[in-house]
Short mmCIF file of C-alpha atoms and ligand atoms in Angstrom, two decimals:
data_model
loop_
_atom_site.label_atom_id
_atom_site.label_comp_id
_atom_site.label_asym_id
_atom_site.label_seq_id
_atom_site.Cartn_x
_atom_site.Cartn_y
_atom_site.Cartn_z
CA UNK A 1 48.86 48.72 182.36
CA UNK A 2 51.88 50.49 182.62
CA UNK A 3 54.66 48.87 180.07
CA UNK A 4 57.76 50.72 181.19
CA UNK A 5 60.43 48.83 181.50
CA UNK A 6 62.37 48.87 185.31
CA UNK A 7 66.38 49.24 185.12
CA UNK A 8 66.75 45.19 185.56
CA UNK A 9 64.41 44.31 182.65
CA UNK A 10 66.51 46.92 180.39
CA UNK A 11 69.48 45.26 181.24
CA UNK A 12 68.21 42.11 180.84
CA UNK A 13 66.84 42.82 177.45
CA UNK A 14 69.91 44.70 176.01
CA UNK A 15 71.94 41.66 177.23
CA UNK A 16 70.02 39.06 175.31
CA UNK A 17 70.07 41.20 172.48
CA UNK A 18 74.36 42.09 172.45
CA UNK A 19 74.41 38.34 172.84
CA UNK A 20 72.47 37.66 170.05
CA UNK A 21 73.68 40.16 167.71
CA UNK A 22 77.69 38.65 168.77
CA UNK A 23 77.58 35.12 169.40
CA UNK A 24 74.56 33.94 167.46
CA UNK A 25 74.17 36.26 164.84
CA UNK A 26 77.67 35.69 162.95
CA UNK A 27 77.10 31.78 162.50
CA UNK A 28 73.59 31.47 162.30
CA UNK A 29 73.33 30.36 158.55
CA UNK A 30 75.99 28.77 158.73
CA UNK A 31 74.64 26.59 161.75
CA UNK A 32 71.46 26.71 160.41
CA UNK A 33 72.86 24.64 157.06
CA UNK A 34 74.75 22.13 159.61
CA UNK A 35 72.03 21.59 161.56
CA UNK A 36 74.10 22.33 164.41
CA UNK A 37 73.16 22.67 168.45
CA UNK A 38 75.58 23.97 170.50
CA UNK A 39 75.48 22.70 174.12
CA UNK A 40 78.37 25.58 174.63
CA UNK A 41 76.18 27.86 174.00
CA UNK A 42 73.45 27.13 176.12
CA UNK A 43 75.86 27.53 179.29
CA UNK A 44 77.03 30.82 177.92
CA UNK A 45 73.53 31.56 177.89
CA UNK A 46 72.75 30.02 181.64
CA UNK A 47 76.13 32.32 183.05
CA UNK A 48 74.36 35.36 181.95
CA UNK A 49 71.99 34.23 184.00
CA UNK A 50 68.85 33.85 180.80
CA UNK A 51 67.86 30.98 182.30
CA UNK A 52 67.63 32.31 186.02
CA UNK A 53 64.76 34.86 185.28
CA UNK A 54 61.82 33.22 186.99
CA UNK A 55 63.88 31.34 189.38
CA UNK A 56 64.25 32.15 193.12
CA UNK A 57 67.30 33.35 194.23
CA UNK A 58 68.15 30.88 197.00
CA UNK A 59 67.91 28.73 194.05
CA UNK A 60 70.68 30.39 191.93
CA UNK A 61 67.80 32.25 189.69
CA UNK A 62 67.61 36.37 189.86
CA UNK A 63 64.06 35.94 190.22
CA UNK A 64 63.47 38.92 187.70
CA UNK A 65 60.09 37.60 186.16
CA UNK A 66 58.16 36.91 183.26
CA UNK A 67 58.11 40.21 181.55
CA UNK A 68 61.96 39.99 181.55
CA UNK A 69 62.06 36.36 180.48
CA UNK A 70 59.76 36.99 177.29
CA UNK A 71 61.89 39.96 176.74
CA UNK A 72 64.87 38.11 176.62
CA UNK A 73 63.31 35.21 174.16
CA UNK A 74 62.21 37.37 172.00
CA UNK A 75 65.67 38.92 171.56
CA UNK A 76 67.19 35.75 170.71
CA UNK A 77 64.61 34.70 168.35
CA UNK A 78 65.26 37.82 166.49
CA UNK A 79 68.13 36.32 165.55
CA UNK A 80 67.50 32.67 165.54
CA UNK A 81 64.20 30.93 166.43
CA UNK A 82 66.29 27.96 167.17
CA UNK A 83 68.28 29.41 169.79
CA UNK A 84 64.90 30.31 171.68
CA UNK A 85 64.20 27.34 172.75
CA UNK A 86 66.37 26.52 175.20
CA UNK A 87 64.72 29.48 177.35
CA UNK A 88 61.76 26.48 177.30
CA UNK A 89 64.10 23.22 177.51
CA UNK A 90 66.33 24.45 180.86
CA UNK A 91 64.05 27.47 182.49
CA UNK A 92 59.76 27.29 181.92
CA UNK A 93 59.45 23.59 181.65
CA UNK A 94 62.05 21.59 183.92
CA UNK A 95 63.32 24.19 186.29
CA UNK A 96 59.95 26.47 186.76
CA UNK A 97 57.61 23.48 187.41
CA UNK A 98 60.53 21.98 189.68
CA UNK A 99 60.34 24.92 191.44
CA UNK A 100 56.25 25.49 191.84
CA UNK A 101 56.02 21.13 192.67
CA UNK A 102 59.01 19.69 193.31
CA UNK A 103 60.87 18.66 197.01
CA UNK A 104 63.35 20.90 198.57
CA UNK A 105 65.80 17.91 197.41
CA UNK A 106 64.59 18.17 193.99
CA UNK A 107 64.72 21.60 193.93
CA UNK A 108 68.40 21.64 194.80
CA UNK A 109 69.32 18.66 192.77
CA UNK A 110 68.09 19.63 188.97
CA UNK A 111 67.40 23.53 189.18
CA UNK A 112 70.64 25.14 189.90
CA UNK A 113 71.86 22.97 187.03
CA UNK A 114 69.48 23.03 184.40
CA UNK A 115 70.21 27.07 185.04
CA UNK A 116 73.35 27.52 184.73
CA UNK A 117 72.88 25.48 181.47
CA UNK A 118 75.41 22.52 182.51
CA UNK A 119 72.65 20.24 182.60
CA UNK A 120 70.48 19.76 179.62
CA UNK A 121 66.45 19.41 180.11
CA UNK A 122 63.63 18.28 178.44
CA UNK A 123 60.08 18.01 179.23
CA UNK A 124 58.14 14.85 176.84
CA UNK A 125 54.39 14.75 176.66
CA UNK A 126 53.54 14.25 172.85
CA UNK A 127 53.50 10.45 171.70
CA UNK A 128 53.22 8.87 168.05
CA UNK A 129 49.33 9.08 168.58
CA UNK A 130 49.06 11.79 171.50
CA UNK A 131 49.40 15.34 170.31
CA UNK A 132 46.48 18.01 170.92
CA UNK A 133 44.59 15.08 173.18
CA UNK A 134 47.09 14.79 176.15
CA UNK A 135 45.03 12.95 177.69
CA UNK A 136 44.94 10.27 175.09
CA UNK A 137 48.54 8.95 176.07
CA UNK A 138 49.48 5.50 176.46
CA UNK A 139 53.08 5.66 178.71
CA UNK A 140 52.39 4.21 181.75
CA UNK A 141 54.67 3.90 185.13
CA UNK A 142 53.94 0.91 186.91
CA UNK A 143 54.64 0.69 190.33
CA UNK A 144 57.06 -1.31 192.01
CA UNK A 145 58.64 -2.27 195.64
CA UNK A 146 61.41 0.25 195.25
CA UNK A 147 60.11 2.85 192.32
CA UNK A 148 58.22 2.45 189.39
CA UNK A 149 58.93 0.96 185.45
CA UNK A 150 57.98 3.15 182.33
CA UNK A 151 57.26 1.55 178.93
CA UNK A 152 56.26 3.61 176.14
CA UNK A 153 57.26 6.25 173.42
CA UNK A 154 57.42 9.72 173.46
CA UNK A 155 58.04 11.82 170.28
CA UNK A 156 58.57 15.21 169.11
CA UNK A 157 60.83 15.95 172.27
CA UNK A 158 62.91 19.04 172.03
CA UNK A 159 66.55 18.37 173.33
CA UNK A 160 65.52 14.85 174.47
CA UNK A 161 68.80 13.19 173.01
CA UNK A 162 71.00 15.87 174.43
CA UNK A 163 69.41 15.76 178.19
CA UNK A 164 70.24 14.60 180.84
CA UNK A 165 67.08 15.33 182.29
CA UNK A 166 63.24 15.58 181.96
CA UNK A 167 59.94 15.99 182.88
CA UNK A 168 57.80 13.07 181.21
CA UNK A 169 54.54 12.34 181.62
CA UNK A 170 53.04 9.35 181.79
CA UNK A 171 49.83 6.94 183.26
CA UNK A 172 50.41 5.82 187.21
CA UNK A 173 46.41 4.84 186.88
CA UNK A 174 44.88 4.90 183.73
CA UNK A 175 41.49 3.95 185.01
CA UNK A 176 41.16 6.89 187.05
CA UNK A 177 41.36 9.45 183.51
CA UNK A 178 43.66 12.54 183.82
CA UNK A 179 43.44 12.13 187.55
CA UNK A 180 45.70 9.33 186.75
CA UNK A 181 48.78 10.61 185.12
CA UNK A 182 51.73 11.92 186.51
CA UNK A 183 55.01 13.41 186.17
CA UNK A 184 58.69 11.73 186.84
CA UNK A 185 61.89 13.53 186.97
CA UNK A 186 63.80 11.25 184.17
CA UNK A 187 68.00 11.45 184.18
CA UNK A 188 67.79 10.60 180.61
CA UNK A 189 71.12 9.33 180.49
CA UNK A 190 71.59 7.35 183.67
CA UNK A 191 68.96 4.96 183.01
CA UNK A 192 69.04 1.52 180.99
CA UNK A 193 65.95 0.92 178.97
CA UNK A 194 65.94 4.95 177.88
CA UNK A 195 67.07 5.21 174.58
CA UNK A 196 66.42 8.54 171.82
CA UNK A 197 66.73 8.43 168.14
CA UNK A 198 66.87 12.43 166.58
CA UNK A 199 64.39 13.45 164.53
CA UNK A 200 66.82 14.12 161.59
CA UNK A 201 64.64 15.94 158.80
CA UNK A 202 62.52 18.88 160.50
CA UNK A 203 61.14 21.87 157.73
CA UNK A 204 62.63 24.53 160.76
CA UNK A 205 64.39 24.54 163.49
CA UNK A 206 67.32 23.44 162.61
CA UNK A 207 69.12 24.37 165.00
CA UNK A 208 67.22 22.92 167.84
CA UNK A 209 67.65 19.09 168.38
CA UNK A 210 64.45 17.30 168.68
CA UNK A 211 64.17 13.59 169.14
CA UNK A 212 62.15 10.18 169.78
CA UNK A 213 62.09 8.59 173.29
CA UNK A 214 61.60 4.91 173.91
CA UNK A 215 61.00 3.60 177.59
CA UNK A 216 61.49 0.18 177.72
CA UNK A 217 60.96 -1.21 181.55
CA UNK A 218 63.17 1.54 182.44
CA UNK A 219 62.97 1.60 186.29
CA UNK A 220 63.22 5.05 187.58
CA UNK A 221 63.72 5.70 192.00
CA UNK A 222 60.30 6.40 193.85
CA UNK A 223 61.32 10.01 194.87
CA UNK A 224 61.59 10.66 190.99
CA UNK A 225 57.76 11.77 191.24
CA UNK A 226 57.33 15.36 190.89
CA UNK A 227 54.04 16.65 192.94
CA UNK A 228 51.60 13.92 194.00
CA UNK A 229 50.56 10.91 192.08
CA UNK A 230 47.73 11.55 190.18
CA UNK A 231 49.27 15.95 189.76
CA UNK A 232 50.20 15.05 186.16
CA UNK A 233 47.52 16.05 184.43
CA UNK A 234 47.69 19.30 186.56
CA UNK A 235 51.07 19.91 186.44
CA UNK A 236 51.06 19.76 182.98
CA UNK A 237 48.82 22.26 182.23
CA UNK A 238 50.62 25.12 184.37
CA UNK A 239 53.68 24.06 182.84
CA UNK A 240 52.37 24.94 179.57
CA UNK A 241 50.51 28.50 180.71
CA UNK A 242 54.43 29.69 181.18
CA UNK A 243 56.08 27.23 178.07
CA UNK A 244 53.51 28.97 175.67
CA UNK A 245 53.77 32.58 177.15
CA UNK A 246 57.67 31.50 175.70
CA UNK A 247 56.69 30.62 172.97
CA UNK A 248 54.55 33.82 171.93
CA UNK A 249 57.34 36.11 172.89
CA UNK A 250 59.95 33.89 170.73
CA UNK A 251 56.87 34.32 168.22
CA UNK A 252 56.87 38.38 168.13
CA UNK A 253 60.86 38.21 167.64
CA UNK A 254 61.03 36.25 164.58
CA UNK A 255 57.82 38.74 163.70
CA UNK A 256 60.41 41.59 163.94
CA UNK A 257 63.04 39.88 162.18
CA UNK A 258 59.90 39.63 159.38
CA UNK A 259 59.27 43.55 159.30
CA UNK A 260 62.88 44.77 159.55
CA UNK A 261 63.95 42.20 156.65
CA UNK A 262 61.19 43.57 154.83
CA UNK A 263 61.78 47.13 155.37
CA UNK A 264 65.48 46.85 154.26
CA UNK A 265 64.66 44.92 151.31
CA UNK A 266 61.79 47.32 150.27
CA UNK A 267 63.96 50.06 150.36
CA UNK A 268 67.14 48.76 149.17
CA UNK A 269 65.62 46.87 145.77
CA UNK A 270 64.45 48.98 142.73
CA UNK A 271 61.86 48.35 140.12
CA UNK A 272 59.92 50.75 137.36
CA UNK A 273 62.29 53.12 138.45
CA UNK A 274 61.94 53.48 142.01
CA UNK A 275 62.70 51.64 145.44
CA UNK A 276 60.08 48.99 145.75
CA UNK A 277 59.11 50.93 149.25
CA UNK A 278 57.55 53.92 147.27
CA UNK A 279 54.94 51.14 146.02
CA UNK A 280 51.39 52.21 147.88
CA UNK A 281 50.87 48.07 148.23
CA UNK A 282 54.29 46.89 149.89
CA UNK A 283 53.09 49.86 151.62
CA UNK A 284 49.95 48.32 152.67
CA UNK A 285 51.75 45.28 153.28
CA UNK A 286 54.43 47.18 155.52
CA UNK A 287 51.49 48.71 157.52
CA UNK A 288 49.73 45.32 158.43
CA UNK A 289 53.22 43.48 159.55
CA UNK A 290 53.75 46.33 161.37
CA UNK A 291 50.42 46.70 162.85
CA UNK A 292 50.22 42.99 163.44
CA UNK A 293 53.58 42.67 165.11
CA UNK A 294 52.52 45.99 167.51
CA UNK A 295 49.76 44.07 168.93
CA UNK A 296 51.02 40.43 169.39
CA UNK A 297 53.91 42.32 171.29
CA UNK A 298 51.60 44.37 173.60
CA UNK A 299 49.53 40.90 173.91
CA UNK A 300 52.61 39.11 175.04
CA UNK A 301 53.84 41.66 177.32
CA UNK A 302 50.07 42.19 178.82
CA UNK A 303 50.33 38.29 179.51
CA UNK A 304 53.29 38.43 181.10
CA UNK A 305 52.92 41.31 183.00
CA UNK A 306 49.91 39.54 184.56
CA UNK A 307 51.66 36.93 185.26
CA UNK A 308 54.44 38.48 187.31
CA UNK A 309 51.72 40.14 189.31
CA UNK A 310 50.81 36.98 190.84
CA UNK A 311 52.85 33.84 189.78
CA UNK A 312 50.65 31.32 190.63
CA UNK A 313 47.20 32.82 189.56
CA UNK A 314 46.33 31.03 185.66
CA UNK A 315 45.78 33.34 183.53
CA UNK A 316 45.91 30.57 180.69
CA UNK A 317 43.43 32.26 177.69
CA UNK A 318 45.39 35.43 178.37
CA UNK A 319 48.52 33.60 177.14
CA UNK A 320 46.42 31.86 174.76
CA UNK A 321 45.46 34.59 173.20
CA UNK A 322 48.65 36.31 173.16
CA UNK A 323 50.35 32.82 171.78
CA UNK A 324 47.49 32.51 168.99
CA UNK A 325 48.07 35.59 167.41
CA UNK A 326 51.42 36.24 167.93
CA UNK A 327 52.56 33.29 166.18
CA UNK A 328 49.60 33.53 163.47
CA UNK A 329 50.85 37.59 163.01
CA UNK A 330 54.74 35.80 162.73
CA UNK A 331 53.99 33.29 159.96
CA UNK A 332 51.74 36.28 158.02
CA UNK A 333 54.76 38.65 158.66
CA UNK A 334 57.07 35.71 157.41
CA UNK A 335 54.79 35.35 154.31
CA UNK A 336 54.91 38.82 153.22
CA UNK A 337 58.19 39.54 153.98
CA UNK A 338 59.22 36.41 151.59
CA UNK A 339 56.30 38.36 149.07
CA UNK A 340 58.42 41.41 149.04
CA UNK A 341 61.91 39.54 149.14
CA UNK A 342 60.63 38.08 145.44
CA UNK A 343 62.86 35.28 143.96
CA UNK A 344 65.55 36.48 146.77
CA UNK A 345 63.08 35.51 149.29
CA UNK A 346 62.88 31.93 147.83
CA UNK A 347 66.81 31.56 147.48
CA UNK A 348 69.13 31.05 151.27
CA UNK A 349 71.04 34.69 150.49
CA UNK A 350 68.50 36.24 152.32
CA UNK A 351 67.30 34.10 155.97
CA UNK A 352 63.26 35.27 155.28
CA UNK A 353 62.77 31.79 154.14
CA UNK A 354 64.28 30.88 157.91
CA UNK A 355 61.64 32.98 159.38
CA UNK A 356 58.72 31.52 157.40
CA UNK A 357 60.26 27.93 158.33
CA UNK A 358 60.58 28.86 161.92
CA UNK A 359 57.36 31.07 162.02
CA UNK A 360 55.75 27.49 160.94
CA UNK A 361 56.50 25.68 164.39
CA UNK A 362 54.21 28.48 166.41
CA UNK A 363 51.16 27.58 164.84
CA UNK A 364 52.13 23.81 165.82
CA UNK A 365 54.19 23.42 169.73
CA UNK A 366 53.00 24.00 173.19
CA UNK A 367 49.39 23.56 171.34
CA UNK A 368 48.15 24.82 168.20
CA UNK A 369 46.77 27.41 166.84
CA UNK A 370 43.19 25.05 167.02
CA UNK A 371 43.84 24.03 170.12
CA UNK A 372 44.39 28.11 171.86
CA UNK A 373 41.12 28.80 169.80
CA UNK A 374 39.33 26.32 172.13
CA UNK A 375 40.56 27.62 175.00
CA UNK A 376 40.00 30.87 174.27
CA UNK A 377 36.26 29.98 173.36
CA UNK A 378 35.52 28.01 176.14
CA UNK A 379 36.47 31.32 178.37
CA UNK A 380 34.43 33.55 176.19
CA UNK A 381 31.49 31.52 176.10
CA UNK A 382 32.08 30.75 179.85
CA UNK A 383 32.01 27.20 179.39
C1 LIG B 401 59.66 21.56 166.49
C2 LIG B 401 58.76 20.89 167.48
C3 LIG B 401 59.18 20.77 168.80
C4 LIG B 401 58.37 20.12 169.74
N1 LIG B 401 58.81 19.97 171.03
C5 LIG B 401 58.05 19.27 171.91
C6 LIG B 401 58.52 19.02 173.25
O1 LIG B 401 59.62 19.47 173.63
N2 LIG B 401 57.76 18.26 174.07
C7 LIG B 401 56.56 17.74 173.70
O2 LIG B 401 55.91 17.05 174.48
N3 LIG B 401 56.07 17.97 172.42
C8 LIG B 401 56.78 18.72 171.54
N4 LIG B 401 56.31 18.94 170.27
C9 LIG B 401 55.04 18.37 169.87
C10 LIG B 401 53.91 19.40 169.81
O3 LIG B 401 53.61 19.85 171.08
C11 LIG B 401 52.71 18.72 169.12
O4 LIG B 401 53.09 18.52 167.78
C12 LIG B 401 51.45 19.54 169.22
O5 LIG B 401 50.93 19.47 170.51
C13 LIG B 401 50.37 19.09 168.22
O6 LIG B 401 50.19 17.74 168.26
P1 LIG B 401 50.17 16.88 166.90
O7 LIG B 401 51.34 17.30 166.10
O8 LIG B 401 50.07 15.45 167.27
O9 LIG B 401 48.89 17.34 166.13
P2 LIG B 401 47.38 16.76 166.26
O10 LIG B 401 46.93 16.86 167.67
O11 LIG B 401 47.31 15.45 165.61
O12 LIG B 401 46.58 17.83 165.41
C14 LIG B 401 46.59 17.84 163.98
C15 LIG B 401 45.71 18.98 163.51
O13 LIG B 401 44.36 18.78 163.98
C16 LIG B 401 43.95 19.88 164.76
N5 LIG B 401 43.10 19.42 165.87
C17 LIG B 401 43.36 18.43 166.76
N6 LIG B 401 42.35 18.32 167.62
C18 LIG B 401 41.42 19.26 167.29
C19 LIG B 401 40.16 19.65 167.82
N7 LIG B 401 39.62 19.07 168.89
N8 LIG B 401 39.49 20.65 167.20
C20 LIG B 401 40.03 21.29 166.13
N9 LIG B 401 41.22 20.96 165.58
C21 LIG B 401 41.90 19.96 166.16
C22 LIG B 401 45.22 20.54 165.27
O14 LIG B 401 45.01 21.91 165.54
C23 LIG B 401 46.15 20.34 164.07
O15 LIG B 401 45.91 21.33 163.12
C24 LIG B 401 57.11 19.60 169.32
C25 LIG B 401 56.68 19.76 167.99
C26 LIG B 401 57.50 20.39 167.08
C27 LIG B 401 57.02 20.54 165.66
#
C-alpha cells in the first residue's frame, strides 16, 4: 500500500495544520476553560473547504477523499480534540450520508450548506436507554396524511442545540425490528415540539457543544425521509463506517499531541542531575507511545486509503480496527505523557491533562472500544 501523499492531500494537510497552529492554537485553553464553541469558526473552517473533502464537486465539495479528510482531522485534533468534531457534525454524518441516500433536492438543499459551515448539523441516534444497542431505541415517527410526528428523546447529541439540522433516527415500524427504523432530515430549529437542553458538565470536550433532544409531536414534511422507509437501520451503519474512520484519525492527533508533550517535557525537566529523558524507563515509555502512535496512524491511513479506493465498498472491521486501537494507543499515550509531566501533568499549565480528558471520549463515541471488539470478532471468527 503505497502511503505517499499526492500534491492535493499535502496541501490539504499543511492547511489544516497552519490553521490549527493560528486560529485554534492561541485560544485553546483559554476556550477550553470557557467552555466555548465557536460557530465562526466552523465557517472559517467550511471556506477552506475542510468540510468539502468527500463531497462531490457539483455539490460544492473538492471531492479529495478520505485519506485527505483523516489527514486534516487529525491536524486539528493535534491541537484541540474539540475542534475535530465538526469534521463529523457538518461533513461524515449529515452531508456524506445526504450525499450516498438522499434526493437530488436534498442534496442541494442541506449539503452545500452544512459545507461551507453556515449551517450547523447534527446526526442523533443515542437515547437515555439506547447506547451500544441501536436497535433498542424507542423514538418513533408516526405517520400522518401530510408527513409524519416524532415523540421521543435523544441524548448525547453533538452540536444538537446549535443545528439547524440533523439526521435522527427513529422507529417508522417497530414491529418489523431494524427493518423498521428510519432516518428524517430534522431543521432543528424550524420545528415546534423540538426543543434541546446542553449537556453542561462533560469530563472533555469542552469545547464541543453536546446536548439533549426532546421530540414532542413534532410534525416534520413527508419528503424529510432520507433513503427508503425501513433504510434506517442501514443507513446508520454506513454512516458510522466513515464517522468512526473520523474519529480514529482525530484519535492518532491527540496521540501526537501525547508524544510531542512528552518529549519536550522529558527533555526540558531535570532530576538526580540529569534531563528526565536520559532515564532508560521514560525511555521505555517514549518508545511504546511512539511505537503505539506509528501503528494506529498507519491503521488509520490503511482504512482510509481503502476506502477511497472504492467509496461505497464497507470495509467496517478495517475501520474498526483502526478506531479501536487508535483511540486505546491515545488514552495510553495520554496516560504516560501525564506519568512523565509529574505534578505538572496534574495542574492546567501544561494541556496533557486535556489530552487524557479528550483521549477519554474515543474509547466511548461512534461505538466503544467493546463494541469495535465485537465487530472485529465476528469478522475474524467469520460469524
Ligand atoms: C462527547 C460525546 C459525544 C457524543 N456525540 C454523539 C452524537 O453526536 N450522536 C449520537 O447519536 N451519540 C453521541 N454520543 C453517544 C455515544 O455514541 C454513546 O455514548 C456510545 O454509543 C455508547 O453508548 P452508552 O454511553 O449508552 O454506553 P452503553 O451502551 O450503555 O455501554 C456501557 C458499557 O457497556 C459496554 N457494553 C455494552 N454492550 C456490550 C456488549 N454487548 N458486550 C460487551 N460490552 C458491552 C460498553 O462497551 C460500555 O463500556 C456521544 C457521546 C459522547 C461522550
Amino acid at each position: 500500500m503505497d502511503f505517499d501523499f499526492s500534491e492535493e492531500q499535502i496541501l490539504m494537510r499543511d492547511t489544516a495544520r497552519k490553521f490549527a497552529e493560528t486560529q485554534i492554537a492561541p485560544t485553546v485553553e483559554e476556550d477550553e476553560e470557557a467552555h466555548r464553541f465557536r460557530p465562526e469558526r466552523v465557517k472559517q473552517m467550511g471556506e477552506l473547504g475542510f468540510f468539502g473533502a468527500v463531497i462531490q464537486e457539483d455539490l460544492g465539495g473538492t471531492d479529495v477523499g478520505h485519506l485527505a479528510a483523516s489527514v486534516m482531522a487529525e491536524e486539528v485534533a493535534k491541537v484541540s480534540a474539540s475542534w475535530g468534531l465538526p469534521f463529523n457534525m457538518q461533513m461524515n454524518g449529515p452531508a456524506l450520508t445526504i450525499q450516498r441516500f438522499g434526493t437530488q433536492e436534498q442534496k442541494e438543499k442541506y449539503i452545500p450548506a452544512l459545507i461551507a459551515g453556515e449551517a450547523l448539523g447534527c446526526f442523533a441516534i443515542t437515547e437515555p436507554n439506547t447506547g451500544s444497542d441501536v436497535a433498542s431505541m424507542k423514538t418513533t415517527a408516526k405517520e400522518t396524511d401530510d408527513g409524519f410526528v416524532l415523540n421521543g428523546a435523544k441524548t448525547w447529541i453533538s452540536q444538537a442545540h446549535v443545528a439547524d439540522m440533523g439526521l435522527v433516527y427513529v422507529y417508522t415500524d417497530k414491529d418489523k425490528g431494524v427493518k423498521g427504523m428510519s432516518c428524517f432530515i430534522v431543521d432543528m430549529k424550524k420545528i415546534p415540539g423540538i426543543s434541546t437542553v446542553p449537556i453542561e458538565k462533560k469530563f472533555g470536550l469542552f469545547c464541543s457543544p453536546t446536548s439533549e433532544i426532546f421530540f414532542e409531536d413534532a410534525r416534520i414534511p413527508k419528503d424529510a425521509i432520507l433513503g427508503k422507509r425501513g433504510d434506517g437501520f442501514k443507513i446508520c451503519m454506513a454512516m458510522l463506517d466513515v464517522t468512526r474512520l473520523s474519529c480514529a484519525a482525530r484519535a492518532v492527533g491527540v496521540g501526537e499531541a501525547c508524544l510531542k508533550a512528552a518529549i519536550a517535557y522529558s527533555k526540558e525537566r531535570t532530576q538526580f542531575g540529569k534531563p528526565l529523558a536520559e532515564f532508560q524507563m521514560i525511555q521505555e515509555q517514549i518508545a511504546t507511545m511512539y511505537v503505539e502512535h506509528e501503528a494506529a496512524k498507519l491503521l488509520v491511513y490503511r482504512a482510509a486509503a481503502n476506502k477511497d479506493k472504492n467509496v461505497d465498498a464497507r470495509n467496517t472491521h478495517e475501520v474498526s480496527i483502526a478506531k479501536y486501537f487508535a483511540a486505546e494507543a491515545a488514552v495510553a499515550a495520554a496516560n504516560t505523557a501525564m506519568k512523565i509531566h509529574g505534578s505538572y501533568g496534574y495542574s492546567n499549565e501544561y494541556p496533557v491533562g486535556r489530552f487524557l480528558r479528550d483521549a477519554k471520549s474515543y474509547q466511548i463515541v461512534e461505538g466503544t472500544s467493546n463494541v469495535q471488539k465485537m465487530i472485529i470478532s465476528r469478522h475474524a471468527l467469520g460469524l
